Short mmCIF file of N, CA and C in Angstrom, two decimals:
data_model
loop_
_atom_site.label_atom_id
_atom_site.label_comp_id
_atom_site.label_asym_id
_atom_site.label_seq_id
_atom_site.Cartn_x
_atom_site.Cartn_y
_atom_site.Cartn_z
N UNK D 1 5.57 19.21 37.99
CA UNK D 1 4.80 18.02 37.77
C UNK D 1 5.01 17.09 38.97
N UNK D 2 3.92 16.58 39.53
CA UNK D 2 4.07 15.69 40.68
C UNK D 2 4.76 14.39 40.28
N UNK D 3 5.38 13.75 41.22
CA UNK D 3 6.10 12.51 40.97
C UNK D 3 5.18 11.37 40.52
N UNK D 4 3.92 11.46 40.79
CA UNK D 4 2.99 10.39 40.41
C UNK D 4 2.45 10.56 39.00
N UNK D 5 2.81 11.62 38.31
CA UNK D 5 2.29 11.88 36.96
C UNK D 5 2.62 10.74 36.01
N UNK D 6 3.75 10.11 36.16
CA UNK D 6 4.15 9.03 35.28
C UNK D 6 3.16 7.86 35.33
N UNK D 7 2.47 7.69 36.42
CA UNK D 7 1.51 6.59 36.56
C UNK D 7 0.19 6.88 35.84
N UNK D 8 0.01 8.08 35.38
CA UNK D 8 -1.21 8.44 34.67
C UNK D 8 -1.00 8.52 33.15
N UNK D 9 0.20 8.24 32.68
CA UNK D 9 0.49 8.31 31.26
C UNK D 9 0.36 6.92 30.63
N UNK D 10 -0.01 6.90 29.36
CA UNK D 10 -0.14 5.65 28.62
C UNK D 10 1.20 5.28 27.98
N UNK D 11 1.50 4.01 27.96
CA UNK D 11 2.73 3.53 27.35
C UNK D 11 2.76 3.87 25.86
N UNK D 12 1.62 3.76 25.19
CA UNK D 12 1.58 4.02 23.74
C UNK D 12 2.03 5.44 23.40
N UNK D 13 1.95 6.35 24.35
CA UNK D 13 2.39 7.71 24.11
C UNK D 13 3.90 7.85 24.02
N UNK D 14 4.61 6.79 24.39
CA UNK D 14 6.08 6.83 24.38
C UNK D 14 6.68 5.83 23.41
N UNK D 15 5.85 5.18 22.62
CA UNK D 15 6.34 4.18 21.68
C UNK D 15 6.57 4.79 20.31
N UNK D 16 7.54 4.25 19.60
CA UNK D 16 7.83 4.70 18.24
C UNK D 16 6.81 4.10 17.28
N UNK D 17 6.59 4.74 16.15
CA UNK D 17 5.65 4.17 15.16
C UNK D 17 6.18 2.85 14.61
N UNK D 18 5.30 2.03 14.09
CA UNK D 18 5.70 0.75 13.50
C UNK D 18 6.61 1.00 12.31
N UNK D 19 7.61 0.15 12.11
CA UNK D 19 8.51 0.35 10.98
C UNK D 19 7.82 0.08 9.66
N UNK D 20 8.35 0.66 8.60
CA UNK D 20 7.83 0.40 7.26
C UNK D 20 8.45 -0.91 6.78
N UNK D 21 7.61 -1.81 6.29
CA UNK D 21 8.07 -3.09 5.77
C UNK D 21 7.56 -3.22 4.33
N UNK D 22 8.46 -3.49 3.40
CA UNK D 22 8.11 -3.57 1.99
C UNK D 22 8.67 -4.86 1.39
N UNK D 23 8.13 -5.27 0.25
CA UNK D 23 8.64 -6.44 -0.46
C UNK D 23 9.81 -6.03 -1.35
N UNK D 24 10.71 -6.97 -1.59
CA UNK D 24 11.89 -6.65 -2.40
C UNK D 24 11.54 -6.33 -3.86
N UNK D 25 10.35 -6.70 -4.30
CA UNK D 25 9.92 -6.41 -5.67
C UNK D 25 9.21 -5.06 -5.79
N UNK D 26 8.91 -4.40 -4.66
CA UNK D 26 8.25 -3.10 -4.70
C UNK D 26 9.15 -2.09 -5.39
N UNK D 27 8.56 -1.14 -6.08
CA UNK D 27 9.36 -0.13 -6.78
C UNK D 27 9.95 0.87 -5.80
N UNK D 28 11.11 1.37 -6.15
CA UNK D 28 11.77 2.37 -5.30
C UNK D 28 10.91 3.60 -5.13
N UNK D 29 10.22 4.00 -6.20
CA UNK D 29 9.34 5.17 -6.11
C UNK D 29 8.27 5.00 -5.06
N UNK D 30 7.64 3.82 -5.03
CA UNK D 30 6.60 3.55 -4.04
C UNK D 30 7.17 3.52 -2.62
N UNK D 31 8.33 2.89 -2.47
CA UNK D 31 8.94 2.77 -1.14
C UNK D 31 9.35 4.14 -0.61
N UNK D 32 9.98 4.93 -1.45
CA UNK D 32 10.40 6.28 -1.03
C UNK D 32 9.17 7.12 -0.68
N UNK D 33 8.11 7.01 -1.45
CA UNK D 33 6.88 7.75 -1.14
C UNK D 33 6.32 7.35 0.22
N UNK D 34 6.34 6.06 0.53
CA UNK D 34 5.87 5.61 1.85
C UNK D 34 6.77 6.12 2.96
N UNK D 35 8.08 6.15 2.72
CA UNK D 35 9.01 6.66 3.73
C UNK D 35 8.75 8.14 3.99
N UNK D 36 8.53 8.90 2.93
CA UNK D 36 8.26 10.34 3.07
C UNK D 36 6.96 10.55 3.84
N UNK D 37 5.91 9.81 3.46
CA UNK D 37 4.61 9.95 4.12
C UNK D 37 4.69 9.64 5.61
N UNK D 38 5.47 8.63 5.96
CA UNK D 38 5.59 8.22 7.36
C UNK D 38 6.69 8.97 8.10
N UNK D 39 7.41 9.83 7.39
CA UNK D 39 8.57 10.54 7.95
C UNK D 39 9.56 9.54 8.54
N UNK D 40 9.77 8.43 7.81
CA UNK D 40 10.68 7.38 8.23
C UNK D 40 12.03 7.56 7.56
N UNK D 41 13.08 7.12 8.22
CA UNK D 41 14.42 7.21 7.67
C UNK D 41 14.87 5.91 7.04
N UNK D 42 14.05 4.86 7.16
CA UNK D 42 14.42 3.56 6.58
C UNK D 42 13.17 2.71 6.41
N UNK D 43 13.32 1.68 5.56
CA UNK D 43 12.26 0.69 5.35
C UNK D 43 12.91 -0.69 5.36
N UNK D 44 12.32 -1.63 6.10
CA UNK D 44 12.80 -3.01 6.10
C UNK D 44 12.27 -3.68 4.83
N UNK D 45 13.13 -4.46 4.18
CA UNK D 45 12.76 -5.12 2.93
C UNK D 45 12.69 -6.62 3.16
N UNK D 46 11.57 -7.22 2.75
CA UNK D 46 11.39 -8.66 2.93
C UNK D 46 11.44 -9.38 1.58
N UNK D 47 11.92 -10.62 1.63
CA UNK D 47 11.98 -11.46 0.44
C UNK D 47 10.68 -12.22 0.27
N UNK D 48 10.63 -13.12 -0.72
CA UNK D 48 9.42 -13.91 -0.97
C UNK D 48 9.00 -14.77 0.22
N UNK D 49 9.95 -15.13 1.07
CA UNK D 49 9.64 -15.96 2.23
C UNK D 49 9.14 -15.14 3.43
N UNK D 50 9.08 -13.81 3.27
CA UNK D 50 8.61 -12.94 4.35
C UNK D 50 9.67 -12.56 5.36
N UNK D 51 10.88 -13.05 5.19
CA UNK D 51 11.97 -12.71 6.11
C UNK D 51 12.71 -11.47 5.62
N UNK D 52 13.24 -10.71 6.55
CA UNK D 52 13.97 -9.49 6.19
C UNK D 52 15.24 -9.87 5.44
N UNK D 53 15.41 -9.27 4.26
CA UNK D 53 16.58 -9.56 3.44
C UNK D 53 17.43 -8.31 3.19
N UNK D 54 16.93 -7.15 3.60
CA UNK D 54 17.68 -5.92 3.38
C UNK D 54 16.97 -4.75 4.02
N UNK D 55 17.58 -3.58 3.84
CA UNK D 55 17.00 -2.35 4.38
C UNK D 55 17.29 -1.23 3.40
N UNK D 56 16.32 -0.37 3.18
CA UNK D 56 16.52 0.81 2.35
C UNK D 56 16.56 2.01 3.29
N UNK D 57 17.69 2.70 3.30
CA UNK D 57 17.86 3.84 4.19
C UNK D 57 17.92 5.13 3.38
N UNK D 58 17.83 6.25 4.08
CA UNK D 58 18.00 7.54 3.40
C UNK D 58 19.34 7.59 2.69
N UNK D 59 20.35 7.01 3.29
CA UNK D 59 21.69 6.97 2.70
C UNK D 59 21.65 6.23 1.35
N UNK D 60 20.95 5.10 1.31
CA UNK D 60 20.81 4.34 0.06
C UNK D 60 20.12 5.18 -1.00
N UNK D 61 19.08 5.90 -0.61
CA UNK D 61 18.33 6.72 -1.56
C UNK D 61 19.23 7.80 -2.15
N UNK D 62 20.01 8.44 -1.31
CA UNK D 62 20.89 9.52 -1.77
C UNK D 62 22.05 8.98 -2.60
N UNK D 63 22.68 7.92 -2.15
CA UNK D 63 23.89 7.42 -2.81
C UNK D 63 23.63 6.52 -4.01
N UNK D 64 22.54 5.73 -3.97
CA UNK D 64 22.34 4.73 -5.01
C UNK D 64 21.14 4.98 -5.92
N UNK D 65 20.22 5.80 -5.49
CA UNK D 65 18.98 5.95 -6.23
C UNK D 65 18.83 7.31 -6.90
N UNK D 66 19.04 8.36 -6.15
CA UNK D 66 18.78 9.71 -6.65
C UNK D 66 19.56 9.98 -7.94
N UNK D 67 18.83 10.30 -9.00
CA UNK D 67 19.39 10.64 -10.30
C UNK D 67 20.16 9.50 -10.96
N UNK D 68 20.03 8.27 -10.44
CA UNK D 68 20.76 7.15 -11.02
C UNK D 68 19.85 6.00 -11.44
N UNK D 69 18.72 5.85 -10.78
CA UNK D 69 17.82 4.74 -11.08
C UNK D 69 16.42 5.28 -11.30
N UNK D 70 15.67 4.58 -12.13
CA UNK D 70 14.28 4.97 -12.40
C UNK D 70 13.40 4.64 -11.20
N UNK D 71 12.31 5.35 -11.07
CA UNK D 71 11.39 5.12 -9.95
C UNK D 71 10.83 3.71 -9.97
N UNK D 72 10.79 3.07 -11.13
CA UNK D 72 10.25 1.71 -11.24
C UNK D 72 11.25 0.64 -10.83
N UNK D 73 12.48 1.02 -10.55
CA UNK D 73 13.52 0.06 -10.17
C UNK D 73 13.09 -0.70 -8.91
N UNK D 74 13.21 -2.04 -8.92
CA UNK D 74 12.88 -2.80 -7.70
C UNK D 74 13.80 -2.39 -6.56
N UNK D 75 13.24 -2.28 -5.38
CA UNK D 75 14.01 -1.86 -4.22
C UNK D 75 15.17 -2.83 -3.94
N UNK D 76 15.03 -4.09 -4.33
CA UNK D 76 16.10 -5.07 -4.13
C UNK D 76 17.40 -4.66 -4.82
N UNK D 77 17.30 -3.84 -5.88
CA UNK D 77 18.48 -3.40 -6.62
C UNK D 77 19.28 -2.32 -5.90
N UNK D 78 18.71 -1.64 -4.93
CA UNK D 78 19.42 -0.53 -4.27
C UNK D 78 19.49 -0.65 -2.75
N UNK D 79 18.87 -1.65 -2.16
CA UNK D 79 18.86 -1.78 -0.70
C UNK D 79 20.22 -2.24 -0.19
N UNK D 80 20.47 -2.03 1.10
CA UNK D 80 21.68 -2.53 1.75
C UNK D 80 21.42 -3.96 2.20
N UNK D 81 22.40 -4.79 2.07
CA UNK D 81 22.29 -6.17 2.55
C UNK D 81 23.67 -6.71 2.82
N UNK D 82 23.80 -7.68 3.66
CA UNK D 82 22.77 -8.33 4.47
C UNK D 82 22.43 -7.47 5.68
N UNK D 83 21.30 -7.77 6.28
CA UNK D 83 20.87 -7.06 7.48
C UNK D 83 21.39 -7.85 8.69
N UNK D 84 22.01 -7.16 9.60
CA UNK D 84 22.52 -7.82 10.81
C UNK D 84 21.72 -7.31 11.99
N UNK D 85 21.22 -8.21 12.79
CA UNK D 85 20.44 -7.80 13.96
C UNK D 85 21.14 -8.18 15.22
#
């Protein structure tokens, strides 16, 4: 590949997909379904004010949700918090 090939590529071809953002009242079943559909390993959780208040990760799903909580359980009950950036 010639050294100038990089100048012919689009930046969007190297960007990650947008993160999944859900409300803290959304059901775990819906959030997990969205994560599976997007092949995402986590979802950012926002509170009523629209600010990030937690994160639901694959680890949370396996440790806190699988076979322990109903699909209707609000994601706020099983997400990790606080989120540190």
